[in-house]
Amino acid sequence: MYEYSFAGLSSTLDVRIVYLDIMRPFAESALLRNRSAMNSQWIYDSPIQSDVEAKLRKLLADLGNEKILGLQVCAYKDGKVIIDTVVGVLGKYDPRPVQPDTLFPVFSVTKGITAGMVHWLVDKGKLKLDETISNIWQEFSGNQKDLIKVHHVLNHSSGLHNAMSDVMRTNPLLMCDWEESLRHIARSVPETEPGSQQLYHYLSFGWLCGGVIEHASGKKFQDVLEEAIIHPLNIEGELYIGIPPGVESRLATLTVDMEDLKNMVEISGRPEMPSSLQQGNIVEIASGLTILFNTLNIRRAIIPAANGHCSARALARYYAALAKGGSIPPPHLPISKPVLGSHVHIPTLPSIKPQKKKWKMEIVNSDTQNKNTKDLKRDIGSSNFLHHKVSSSNNSPSITNNKGYSLVADNNGDGSEKNVDRIFSNPKIHDAFMGLGDYSDMVVPNGKFGLGFRKFNTSTGHLTSFGHSGVGGSTGLCDIEHNFSIAVTVNKLSLGGVTRSIIQLVCSELNIPLPEEFSISGEKGPDMQLSLGQ
């Protein structure tokens, strides 16, 4: 009724009225009335696992919903979970409480995961850090790119920091097309000589690494992610780069801290910002960012620099493994419900036209042969039943289990399934991550980045921490000297001090040197300037 009234009046008076703008505050008010007032349930009711977690929850309660919409914090110390806290709601207009398995968009935190995949392929002998990319990715050759090596991309010194920026301005949804994005990045032209300058590759980092990963492995990006990280760490269903259909109900929705948004104007003219951001209005870019990355088109796309979706407990477990050189920590405590790794990683959606089930029984072992028909049917319906089959794509035996993925035996091994206790075997993997020691000639001297990870110095210049932050405040990092990792995920993007306050408190309580990037006066990395710049 109101729509026709506004339309009729504007037509009669010959004026243009955007009646949706008039109706918006009333719609927002109606939605906001559904949100519960702050109460004790704002913090998810899970067991407190340490003194530092108790103090952290008090800090979060003091910060309240003025600064926090929804948030997760998880930390490991010496391989054990000491913090697993979640607070708030899924979105500004979604009053459902955040759960331990809620999936948060974490923007450039994704780069640290993608970098881990590249290092995993190097560790497996499928790739070399000093390898020229055009040698493994034929389409990448030409246009002055024949000198770009894998380590140039990881160190943000390939000269392709602005690659795809023209497309992003004219057709941002093109990044939803994985194959076309790879083709476009393969045709790009570097702006600086490889290895000469470290200029942050905001989005191009992901497609460059993604192309290298697929061409070096001969596998799809998602398959390498699952094989290298998801399955060994048992974090199924809680870490994605491009979500599958079926997990939408667990997604946190992004919003912007409008009070802090106006402060972004101050950084728009900084010389270290890429030209693609300097040319536009930083306020409009930040506002549009949440709208764009809340869409299912973007969430489902493979954008390895920016659209990771994960829980803090999955991210913290990843960095707990990296802190020990790839050694996988003990299982995440089951007191956090649902249990980490209990989700089917790729949900099976019901078919439109249900078909009659046809049971196909296959002998699993000699014990099964002795079961009667009734017991066998019971086993088929249980979660412990393993169905052995031969993959149609190759001759390697594969195992499909109740988690909905296939484990393909390594052709270089004996063909048997093995328990994985390490992601990396390189004893100098920490040096590789941070560009130290034997790897120091692969990084730009005095740069903020090692090989794929942000290096976190302490106030004394000591370097024992690395990780990656994302726009808005989400972050993941580890300290190798103290066997410590922490992850923070947020859905209210801001320049405020929430993440900084959390990390300051936890490091202080554990007597761990504070990474300078999270101090008041420390120099911030490029994503921190956009997210925490405080």
Short mmCIF file of C-alpha atoms in Angstrom, two decimals:
data_model
loop_
_atom_site.label_atom_id
_atom_site.label_comp_id
_atom_site.label_asym_id
_atom_site.label_seq_id
_atom_site.Cartn_x
_atom_site.Cartn_y
_atom_site.Cartn_z
CA MET A 1 0.00 0.00 0.00
CA TYR A 2 2.74 2.44 1.01
CA GLU A 3 4.72 1.54 -2.07
CA TYR A 4 1.86 2.55 -4.36
CA SER A 5 1.20 5.73 -2.31
CA PHE A 6 4.80 6.89 -2.59
CA ALA A 7 4.92 5.97 -6.26
CA GLY A 8 1.66 7.76 -6.97
CA LEU A 9 2.66 10.94 -5.14
CA SER A 10 6.06 11.09 -6.78
CA SER A 11 4.42 10.65 -10.18
CA THR A 12 1.78 13.32 -9.53
CA LEU A 13 4.28 15.83 -8.19
CA ASP A 14 6.84 14.91 -10.87
CA VAL A 15 9.57 14.28 -8.31
CA ARG A 16 11.78 11.28 -7.68
CA ILE A 17 11.36 9.67 -4.27
CA VAL A 18 13.31 6.57 -3.29
CA TYR A 19 10.58 5.16 -1.09
CA LEU A 20 12.69 2.18 -0.04
CA ASP A 21 14.98 4.65 1.78
CA ILE A 22 11.94 5.95 3.65
CA MET A 23 10.74 2.48 4.55
CA ARG A 24 14.17 1.17 5.53
CA PRO A 25 14.36 2.53 9.12
CA PHE A 26 10.95 1.10 9.92
CA ALA A 27 11.95 -2.30 8.55
CA GLU A 28 15.22 -2.18 10.48
CA SER A 29 13.39 -1.25 13.67
CA ALA A 30 11.05 -4.21 13.28
CA LEU A 31 13.96 -6.58 12.75
CA LEU A 32 15.98 -5.17 15.63
CA ARG A 33 13.06 -5.63 18.04
CA ASN A 34 13.55 -9.37 17.56
CA ARG A 35 17.03 -9.23 19.02
CA SER A 36 17.29 -10.14 22.66
CA ALA A 37 18.58 -7.61 25.14
CA MET A 38 22.03 -8.16 26.62
CA ASN A 39 21.95 -10.87 29.25
CA SER A 40 24.04 -13.68 30.66
CA GLN A 41 23.35 -15.80 27.58
CA TRP A 42 25.14 -13.29 25.36
CA ILE A 43 28.24 -15.33 26.15
CA TYR A 44 27.76 -18.90 25.00
CA ASP A 45 27.39 -21.20 27.97
CA SER A 46 30.41 -23.46 27.59
CA PRO A 47 32.82 -24.63 30.30
CA ILE A 48 35.65 -22.26 31.24
CA GLN A 49 38.92 -24.07 30.59
CA SER A 50 41.48 -21.75 32.20
CA ASP A 51 41.95 -18.71 34.39
CA VAL A 52 42.82 -16.63 31.35
CA GLU A 53 39.54 -17.63 29.68
CA ALA A 54 37.61 -16.46 32.74
CA LYS A 55 39.35 -13.09 32.55
CA LEU A 56 38.75 -12.92 28.82
CA ARG A 57 35.00 -13.42 29.27
CA LYS A 58 34.92 -10.58 31.76
CA LEU A 59 36.69 -8.36 29.22
CA LEU A 60 34.19 -9.28 26.52
CA ALA A 61 31.28 -8.59 28.86
CA ASP A 62 32.76 -5.17 29.65
CA LEU A 63 33.15 -4.36 25.95
CA GLY A 64 29.53 -5.40 25.42
CA ASN A 65 27.42 -5.14 22.29
CA GLU A 66 28.53 -1.59 21.58
CA LYS A 67 31.75 -2.96 20.15
CA ILE A 68 30.90 -6.63 19.61
CA LEU A 69 28.16 -8.10 17.45
CA GLY A 70 29.38 -11.68 17.20
CA LEU A 71 32.81 -13.04 18.03
CA GLN A 72 34.77 -16.25 18.63
CA VAL A 73 38.11 -16.67 20.40
CA CYS A 74 40.11 -19.89 20.61
CA ALA A 75 43.67 -20.40 21.85
CA TYR A 76 46.05 -23.34 22.23
CA LYS A 77 49.00 -23.50 24.63
CA ASP A 78 51.42 -26.42 24.52
CA GLY A 79 49.00 -28.33 22.29
CA LYS A 80 46.03 -27.95 24.62
CA VAL A 81 42.94 -25.78 24.27
CA ILE A 82 42.92 -23.06 26.94
CA ILE A 83 40.29 -20.73 25.44
CA ASP A 84 37.18 -21.57 23.45
CA THR A 85 34.74 -18.70 23.91
CA VAL A 86 31.97 -17.39 21.66
CA VAL A 87 29.72 -14.39 22.20
CA GLY A 88 26.98 -12.44 20.50
CA VAL A 89 24.69 -13.05 17.55
CA LEU A 90 25.07 -14.11 13.92
CA GLY A 91 24.16 -10.74 12.45
CA LYS A 92 22.64 -7.32 12.92
CA TYR A 93 19.27 -8.69 11.87
CA ASP A 94 19.90 -12.30 12.84
CA PRO A 95 19.35 -12.80 16.60
CA ARG A 96 20.49 -16.41 16.66
CA PRO A 97 23.43 -16.85 19.03
CA VAL A 98 26.92 -17.49 17.74
CA GLN A 99 27.92 -21.14 18.24
CA PRO A 100 31.39 -22.74 18.40
CA ASP A 101 30.85 -24.04 14.85
CA THR A 102 29.61 -20.76 13.37
CA LEU A 103 31.43 -19.87 10.15
CA PHE A 104 32.84 -16.33 10.02
CA PRO A 105 34.09 -14.61 6.85
CA VAL A 106 37.70 -13.78 7.71
CA PHE A 107 38.92 -11.90 4.62
CA SER A 108 42.74 -11.91 4.32
CA VAL A 109 43.19 -14.41 7.14
CA THR A 110 42.55 -16.73 4.19
CA LYS A 111 46.00 -15.89 2.80
CA GLY A 112 47.70 -17.70 5.68
CA ILE A 113 45.74 -20.84 4.85
CA THR A 114 46.50 -20.59 1.14
CA ALA A 115 50.19 -20.05 1.88
CA GLY A 116 50.16 -23.21 4.00
CA MET A 117 48.89 -25.15 0.98
CA VAL A 118 51.78 -23.90 -1.18
CA HIS A 119 54.30 -24.88 1.51
CA TRP A 120 52.63 -28.30 1.79
CA LEU A 121 53.18 -28.95 -1.91
CA VAL A 122 56.81 -27.87 -1.55
CA ASP A 123 57.18 -30.22 1.40
CA LYS A 124 55.73 -33.06 -0.70
CA GLY A 125 58.24 -32.42 -3.49
CA LYS A 126 55.57 -31.25 -5.95
CA LEU A 127 56.91 -27.72 -6.14
CA LYS A 128 59.98 -25.59 -5.42
CA LEU A 129 59.96 -22.13 -3.89
CA ASP A 130 62.55 -20.89 -6.37
CA GLU A 131 60.71 -22.40 -9.33
CA THR A 132 59.68 -20.09 -12.15
CA ILE A 133 55.89 -20.09 -12.25
CA SER A 134 55.68 -20.21 -16.05
CA ASN A 135 57.52 -23.56 -15.95
CA ILE A 136 54.55 -25.19 -14.26
CA TRP A 137 51.79 -22.88 -15.48
CA GLN A 138 52.27 -22.50 -19.22
CA GLU A 139 49.53 -19.89 -19.68
CA PHE A 140 51.35 -17.66 -17.19
CA SER A 141 54.31 -17.11 -19.51
CA GLY A 142 54.86 -13.89 -21.45
CA ASN A 143 53.98 -10.28 -20.61
CA GLN A 144 57.25 -9.87 -18.68
CA LYS A 145 56.28 -12.56 -16.15
CA ASP A 146 58.91 -15.17 -17.03
CA LEU A 147 61.12 -14.09 -14.11
CA ILE A 148 58.41 -14.41 -11.45
CA LYS A 149 59.06 -17.28 -9.07
CA VAL A 150 56.88 -18.91 -6.44
CA HIS A 151 58.64 -17.12 -3.58
CA HIS A 152 57.97 -13.74 -5.21
CA VAL A 153 54.24 -14.34 -4.95
CA LEU A 154 54.42 -15.57 -1.35
CA ASN A 155 56.53 -12.53 -0.42
CA HIS A 156 54.19 -10.04 -2.15
CA SER A 157 57.03 -8.96 -4.43
CA SER A 158 55.96 -10.36 -7.81
CA GLY A 159 54.97 -6.95 -9.17
CA LEU A 160 51.39 -8.15 -9.72
CA HIS A 161 49.93 -6.42 -6.66
CA ASN A 162 47.34 -4.59 -8.80
CA ALA A 163 46.52 -7.47 -11.12
CA MET A 164 42.74 -7.80 -11.62
CA SER A 165 42.11 -4.36 -10.06
CA ASP A 166 40.67 -3.08 -13.34
CA VAL A 167 38.26 -6.00 -13.45
CA MET A 168 37.29 -5.48 -9.82
CA ARG A 169 36.26 -1.91 -10.58
CA THR A 170 34.19 -2.78 -13.64
CA ASN A 171 32.92 -6.27 -12.87
CA PRO A 172 33.62 -7.38 -9.29
CA LEU A 173 31.48 -10.51 -9.63
CA LEU A 174 33.97 -11.87 -12.13
CA MET A 175 35.96 -13.10 -9.14
CA CYS A 176 33.19 -15.64 -8.61
CA ASP A 177 34.38 -17.36 -11.80
CA TRP A 178 37.45 -19.32 -10.74
CA GLU A 179 38.64 -20.40 -14.18
CA GLU A 180 38.15 -16.98 -15.74
CA SER A 181 39.98 -15.32 -12.84
CA LEU A 182 42.94 -17.65 -13.37
CA ARG A 183 42.95 -16.89 -17.09
CA HIS A 184 42.88 -13.17 -16.39
CA ILE A 185 45.68 -13.32 -13.83
CA ALA A 186 47.76 -15.39 -16.25
CA ARG A 187 47.51 -12.57 -18.82
CA SER A 188 48.43 -9.80 -16.36
CA VAL A 189 51.53 -7.62 -16.61
CA PRO A 190 53.78 -6.85 -13.60
CA GLU A 191 54.25 -3.22 -12.61
CA THR A 192 57.59 -3.66 -10.86
CA GLU A 193 60.56 -5.98 -11.26
CA PRO A 194 60.05 -9.27 -9.39
CA GLY A 195 61.72 -9.19 -5.97
CA SER A 196 62.42 -5.45 -6.03
CA GLN A 197 59.55 -4.19 -3.86
CA GLN A 198 57.16 -5.71 -1.35
CA LEU A 199 53.72 -4.37 -2.25
CA TYR A 200 50.74 -6.08 -0.69
CA HIS A 201 48.80 -8.32 -3.10
CA TYR A 202 45.32 -7.74 -1.67
CA LEU A 203 43.42 -10.05 -4.02
CA SER A 204 45.91 -11.17 -6.68
CA PHE A 205 47.80 -13.22 -4.05
CA GLY A 206 44.98 -15.76 -3.99
CA TRP A 207 44.66 -16.39 -7.71
CA LEU A 208 48.43 -16.46 -8.19
CA CYS A 209 48.81 -19.05 -5.42
CA GLY A 210 45.70 -20.88 -6.59
CA GLY A 211 47.03 -21.27 -10.12
CA VAL A 212 50.36 -22.52 -8.77
CA ILE A 213 48.62 -24.98 -6.45
CA GLU A 214 46.45 -26.50 -9.17
CA HIS A 215 49.16 -26.74 -11.82
CA ALA A 216 51.80 -28.12 -9.45
CA SER A 217 49.49 -30.71 -7.90
CA GLY A 218 47.38 -31.63 -10.90
CA LYS A 219 44.37 -31.41 -8.57
CA LYS A 220 41.58 -28.96 -7.90
CA PHE A 221 42.23 -26.25 -5.34
CA GLN A 222 39.52 -27.53 -2.99
CA ASP A 223 40.89 -31.07 -3.11
CA VAL A 224 44.35 -29.89 -2.08
CA LEU A 225 42.88 -27.82 0.75
CA GLU A 226 41.09 -30.86 2.12
CA GLU A 227 44.03 -33.20 1.71
CA ALA A 228 46.65 -30.83 3.12
CA ILE A 229 44.80 -29.17 5.98
CA ILE A 230 41.16 -30.10 6.59
CA HIS A 231 41.36 -33.88 6.97
CA PRO A 232 44.72 -34.16 8.80
CA LEU A 233 43.60 -31.60 11.40
CA ASN A 234 40.10 -33.12 11.67
CA ILE A 235 38.38 -29.75 11.18
CA GLU A 236 35.78 -30.92 8.68
CA GLY A 237 32.88 -28.54 8.23
CA GLU A 238 34.58 -25.58 9.92
CA LEU A 239 37.09 -24.23 7.41
CA TYR A 240 36.29 -23.40 3.81
CA ILE A 241 37.60 -21.26 0.99
CA GLY A 242 34.33 -21.09 -0.87
CA ILE A 243 31.47 -22.63 1.08
CA PRO A 244 29.49 -25.61 -0.26
CA PRO A 245 25.67 -25.59 -0.29
CA GLY A 246 24.25 -26.84 2.99
CA VAL A 247 26.17 -24.76 5.55
CA GLU A 248 24.25 -21.49 5.13
CA SER A 249 22.50 -21.78 8.49
CA ARG A 250 25.87 -21.52 10.26
CA LEU A 251 27.07 -18.34 8.54
CA ALA A 252 27.75 -15.13 10.43
CA THR A 253 26.66 -11.97 8.60
CA LEU A 254 28.99 -9.00 8.27
CA THR A 255 28.22 -5.45 9.31
CA VAL A 256 30.32 -2.33 9.84
CA ASP A 257 30.95 -0.31 12.98
CA MET A 258 29.56 2.96 11.63
CA GLU A 259 31.26 4.99 14.35
CA ASP A 260 34.65 3.74 13.21
CA LEU A 261 33.83 3.81 9.52
CA LYS A 262 34.37 7.55 9.20
CA ASN A 263 37.91 7.09 10.54
CA MET A 264 38.79 5.07 7.45
CA VAL A 265 38.89 8.31 5.48
CA GLU A 266 42.18 9.11 7.18
CA ILE A 267 43.98 6.15 5.61
CA SER A 268 42.68 6.52 2.05
CA GLY A 269 45.58 8.71 1.00
CA ARG A 270 48.39 6.55 2.36
CA PRO A 271 51.03 5.74 -0.27
CA GLU A 272 51.14 2.05 0.68
CA MET A 273 47.50 1.62 -0.28
CA PRO A 274 47.02 0.09 -3.75
CA SER A 275 45.95 2.49 -6.47
CA SER A 276 42.65 0.63 -6.86
CA LEU A 277 41.70 1.71 -3.33
CA GLN A 278 43.11 5.20 -3.51
CA GLN A 279 40.99 6.01 -6.53
CA GLY A 280 37.70 5.49 -4.76
CA ASN A 281 35.93 6.66 -1.66
CA ILE A 282 37.24 4.48 1.17
CA VAL A 283 33.98 4.82 3.09
CA GLU A 284 31.95 3.59 0.15
CA ILE A 285 34.43 0.77 -0.43
CA ALA A 286 34.20 -0.38 3.19
CA SER A 287 30.41 -0.22 3.18
CA GLY A 288 30.20 -2.06 -0.12
CA LEU A 289 32.62 -4.69 1.10
CA THR A 290 30.18 -6.07 3.64
CA ILE A 291 27.34 -6.10 1.13
CA LEU A 292 29.47 -7.89 -1.46
CA PHE A 293 30.92 -10.48 0.92
CA ASN A 294 27.53 -11.23 2.48
CA THR A 295 26.21 -12.50 -0.86
CA LEU A 296 26.11 -16.23 -1.51
CA ASN A 297 27.78 -15.66 -4.89
CA ILE A 298 30.94 -14.45 -3.16
CA ARG A 299 30.73 -16.86 -0.24
CA ARG A 300 30.57 -19.85 -2.60
CA ALA A 301 33.36 -18.62 -4.88
CA ILE A 302 36.99 -19.70 -4.60
CA ILE A 303 38.84 -16.50 -3.68
CA PRO A 304 41.97 -17.74 -1.86
CA ALA A 305 43.02 -14.26 -0.73
CA ALA A 306 39.78 -13.13 0.84
CA ASN A 307 36.76 -15.40 1.29
CA GLY A 308 37.78 -17.98 3.84
CA HIS A 309 34.94 -19.02 6.16
CA CYS A 310 35.91 -20.70 9.39
CA SER A 311 35.39 -21.01 13.10
CA ALA A 312 38.01 -19.69 15.50
CA ARG A 313 38.60 -23.16 16.89
CA ALA A 314 39.45 -24.54 13.43
CA LEU A 315 41.74 -21.59 12.70
CA ALA A 316 43.46 -21.82 16.09
CA ARG A 317 44.03 -25.55 15.57
CA TYR A 318 45.66 -24.84 12.21
CA TYR A 319 48.08 -22.37 13.78
CA ALA A 320 48.66 -24.70 16.74
CA ALA A 321 49.96 -27.22 14.21
CA LEU A 322 52.12 -24.59 12.50
CA ALA A 323 53.55 -23.53 15.87
CA LYS A 324 55.02 -27.05 16.22
CA GLY A 325 56.33 -27.21 12.69
CA GLY A 326 53.30 -29.08 11.39
CA SER A 327 52.87 -31.54 14.25
CA ILE A 328 49.14 -32.13 14.74
CA PRO A 329 47.96 -31.35 18.29
CA PRO A 330 45.78 -33.73 20.34
CA PRO A 331 42.06 -33.71 19.48
CA HIS A 332 40.07 -30.60 20.34
CA LEU A 333 38.25 -31.12 23.63
CA PRO A 334 34.72 -32.55 23.15
CA ILE A 335 33.23 -30.24 25.80
CA SER A 336 32.73 -27.71 22.99
CA LYS A 337 29.52 -28.74 21.21
CA PRO A 338 29.15 -29.75 18.50
CA VAL A 339 32.48 -31.54 18.55
CA LEU A 340 35.06 -30.09 16.17
CA GLY A 341 35.30 -32.30 13.08
CA SER A 342 31.87 -33.87 13.56
CA HIS A 343 30.30 -32.08 10.60
CA VAL A 344 30.14 -33.60 7.16
CA HIS A 345 32.55 -31.41 5.24
CA ILE A 346 30.53 -31.42 2.01
CA PRO A 347 26.87 -31.83 3.01
CA THR A 348 24.70 -34.06 0.84
CA LEU A 349 21.56 -32.22 -0.13
CA PRO A 350 18.33 -34.16 -0.67
CA SER A 351 17.55 -34.79 -4.32
CA ILE A 352 14.52 -33.13 -5.89
CA LYS A 353 13.06 -36.49 -6.88
CA PRO A 354 13.86 -39.05 -4.19
CA GLN A 355 14.77 -42.40 -5.64
CA LYS A 356 14.37 -45.77 -4.08
CA LYS A 357 17.50 -46.84 -2.27
CA LYS A 358 19.31 -49.79 -3.71
CA TRP A 359 21.47 -51.51 -1.16
CA LYS A 360 24.80 -52.68 -2.46
CA MET A 361 26.70 -54.73 0.08
CA GLU A 362 30.43 -55.09 -0.25
CA ILE A 363 32.62 -57.23 1.98
CA VAL A 364 34.84 -55.07 4.19
CA ASN A 365 36.82 -57.66 6.15
CA SER A 366 36.74 -61.24 7.28
CA ASP A 367 34.72 -60.43 10.40
CA THR A 368 31.92 -59.04 8.27
CA GLN A 369 31.64 -62.30 6.40
CA ASN A 370 30.50 -64.00 9.60
CA LYS A 371 27.69 -61.56 10.28
CA ASN A 372 24.14 -62.50 9.52
CA THR A 373 21.97 -60.34 7.28
CA LYS A 374 20.35 -58.49 10.16
CA ASP A 375 23.67 -57.49 11.70
CA LEU A 376 25.07 -56.44 8.34
CA LYS A 377 22.14 -54.09 7.68
CA ARG A 378 22.65 -52.62 11.14
CA ASP A 379 26.33 -51.97 10.37
CA ILE A 380 25.50 -50.34 7.06
CA GLY A 381 23.32 -47.86 8.90
CA SER A 382 25.91 -47.12 11.56
CA SER A 383 28.44 -44.29 11.47
CA ASN A 384 31.37 -46.69 11.74
CA PHE A 385 30.77 -48.51 8.48
CA LEU A 386 33.52 -48.06 5.88
CA HIS A 387 32.71 -48.67 2.26
CA HIS A 388 35.79 -49.58 0.22
CA LYS A 389 35.77 -48.89 -3.49
CA VAL A 390 38.08 -48.20 -6.40
CA SER A 391 38.16 -44.63 -7.67
CA SER A 392 36.94 -44.24 -11.24
CA SER A 393 39.49 -41.50 -11.94
CA ASN A 394 42.60 -43.52 -11.17
CA ASN A 395 43.79 -46.89 -9.96
CA SER A 396 44.47 -45.80 -6.41
CA PRO A 397 42.26 -47.38 -3.79
CA SER A 398 40.06 -44.88 -2.01
CA ILE A 399 38.01 -45.01 1.13
CA THR A 400 34.71 -43.19 1.54
CA ASN A 401 33.71 -42.73 5.17
CA ASN A 402 30.85 -41.21 7.10
CA LYS A 403 32.36 -37.73 6.89
CA GLY A 404 31.62 -37.56 3.20
CA TYR A 405 35.06 -37.39 1.64
CA SER A 406 37.44 -39.76 -0.12
CA LEU A 407 40.92 -40.58 1.06
CA VAL A 408 43.08 -41.48 -1.91
CA ALA A 409 46.19 -43.46 -1.13
CA ASP A 410 49.51 -41.87 -2.03
CA ASN A 411 50.81 -43.52 -5.20
CA ASN A 412 54.33 -43.06 -3.86
CA GLY A 413 53.61 -45.16 -0.81
CA ASP A 414 52.48 -48.68 -0.20
CA GLY A 415 48.84 -47.89 -0.97
CA SER A 416 47.64 -48.28 2.62
CA GLU A 417 45.87 -45.70 4.73
CA LYS A 418 48.13 -44.15 7.35
CA ASN A 419 47.48 -41.98 10.36
CA VAL A 420 48.86 -38.52 9.65
CA ASP A 421 50.64 -36.95 12.62
CA ARG A 422 52.46 -34.15 10.78
CA ILE A 423 51.54 -31.76 7.99
CA PHE A 424 55.15 -30.86 7.21
CA SER A 425 58.36 -32.87 7.43
CA ASN A 426 60.84 -30.02 6.73
CA PRO A 427 62.73 -29.34 10.02
CA LYS A 428 63.28 -25.76 8.83
CA ILE A 429 59.65 -25.08 7.97
CA HIS A 430 59.47 -22.12 10.39
CA ASP A 431 62.33 -20.45 8.55
CA ALA A 432 60.44 -21.07 5.31
CA PHE A 433 57.28 -19.46 6.70
CA MET A 434 59.12 -16.37 7.90
CA GLY A 435 61.82 -16.09 5.24
CA LEU A 436 64.74 -16.65 7.61
CA GLY A 437 67.99 -18.61 7.45
CA ASP A 438 68.32 -20.55 4.20
CA TYR A 439 65.23 -18.74 2.90
CA SER A 440 66.34 -15.17 3.67
CA ASP A 441 67.38 -14.50 0.07
CA MET A 442 63.80 -15.20 -1.07
CA VAL A 443 62.28 -12.21 0.74
CA VAL A 444 62.63 -8.46 0.46
CA PRO A 445 64.90 -7.32 3.34
CA ASN A 446 63.10 -5.65 6.27
CA GLY A 447 59.69 -6.43 4.78
CA LYS A 448 56.59 -7.16 6.83
CA PHE A 449 56.07 -10.53 5.17
CA GLY A 450 57.96 -13.79 5.06
CA LEU A 451 56.80 -16.39 2.57
CA GLY A 452 53.04 -16.09 2.75
CA PHE A 453 52.77 -15.05 6.39
CA ARG A 454 52.93 -11.73 8.20
CA LYS A 455 55.93 -11.60 10.54
CA PHE A 456 55.09 -10.31 14.02
CA ASN A 457 58.04 -8.71 15.82
CA THR A 458 57.96 -7.87 19.51
CA SER A 459 58.85 -4.41 20.85
CA THR A 460 62.42 -5.66 21.34
CA GLY A 461 62.66 -6.81 17.71
CA HIS A 462 62.43 -10.51 18.61
CA LEU A 463 60.75 -12.57 15.88
CA THR A 464 58.96 -15.71 17.03
CA SER A 465 55.41 -15.08 15.78
CA PHE A 466 53.70 -15.20 12.42
CA GLY A 467 50.16 -15.37 11.07
CA HIS A 468 47.72 -13.25 9.08
CA SER A 469 45.02 -10.72 9.83
CA GLY A 470 42.00 -9.70 7.79
CA VAL A 471 39.95 -6.60 7.18
CA GLY A 472 37.67 -5.91 10.11
CA GLY A 473 39.56 -7.60 12.94
CA SER A 474 39.66 -11.37 12.39
CA THR A 475 43.14 -12.83 12.86
CA GLY A 476 45.11 -16.02 13.37
CA LEU A 477 48.69 -16.32 14.60
CA CYS A 478 51.14 -18.45 16.54
CA ASP A 479 54.28 -18.04 18.64
CA ILE A 480 56.72 -20.87 17.97
CA GLU A 481 58.91 -20.17 21.01
CA HIS A 482 55.99 -20.49 23.43
CA ASN A 483 53.99 -23.13 21.49
CA PHE A 484 50.99 -20.82 21.45
CA SER A 485 48.30 -20.03 18.91
CA ILE A 486 45.23 -17.84 18.95
CA ALA A 487 42.40 -17.05 16.54
CA VAL A 488 39.78 -14.31 16.72
CA THR A 489 36.83 -14.12 14.33
CA VAL A 490 34.43 -11.16 14.19
CA ASN A 491 31.43 -10.13 12.12
CA LYS A 492 31.44 -6.43 13.06
CA LEU A 493 34.17 -4.82 10.98
CA SER A 494 35.82 -1.93 12.72
CA LEU A 495 38.87 0.14 13.50
CA GLY A 496 38.19 -0.44 17.19
CA GLY A 497 40.40 -2.23 19.67
CA VAL A 498 38.46 -5.45 20.29
CA THR A 499 40.96 -7.85 18.72
CA ARG A 500 43.89 -5.87 20.04
CA SER A 501 42.44 -5.90 23.58
CA ILE A 502 41.87 -9.66 23.42
CA ILE A 503 45.40 -10.48 22.30
CA GLN A 504 46.93 -8.03 24.76
CA LEU A 505 45.07 -9.66 27.66
CA VAL A 506 45.84 -13.24 26.66
CA CYS A 507 49.54 -12.59 25.99
CA SER A 508 49.88 -10.69 29.26
CA GLU A 509 48.24 -13.44 31.30
CA LEU A 510 50.39 -16.15 29.68
CA ASN A 511 53.59 -14.07 29.85
CA ILE A 512 53.98 -14.26 26.08
CA PRO A 513 55.65 -11.31 24.31
CA LEU A 514 53.02 -9.17 22.61
CA PRO A 515 53.34 -9.02 18.80
CA GLU A 516 54.07 -5.38 18.03
CA GLU A 517 51.26 -5.19 15.52
CA PHE A 518 48.78 -5.56 18.39
CA SER A 519 50.39 -2.94 20.62
CA ILE A 520 49.21 0.64 20.85
CA SER A 521 52.22 2.15 19.11
CA GLY A 522 53.37 -0.73 16.91
CA GLU A 523 53.45 -0.42 13.14
CA LYS A 524 50.53 -2.18 11.54
CA GLY A 525 50.51 -4.44 8.52
CA PRO A 526 48.33 -3.55 5.51
CA ASP A 527 45.26 -5.45 6.62
CA MET A 528 45.61 -4.21 10.17
CA GLN A 529 45.65 -0.65 8.85
CA LEU A 530 42.33 -1.35 7.22
CA SER A 531 40.91 -3.27 10.14
CA LEU A 532 42.48 -2.34 13.45
CA GLY A 533 44.53 0.76 12.52
CA GLN A 534 44.65 1.92 16.13
#
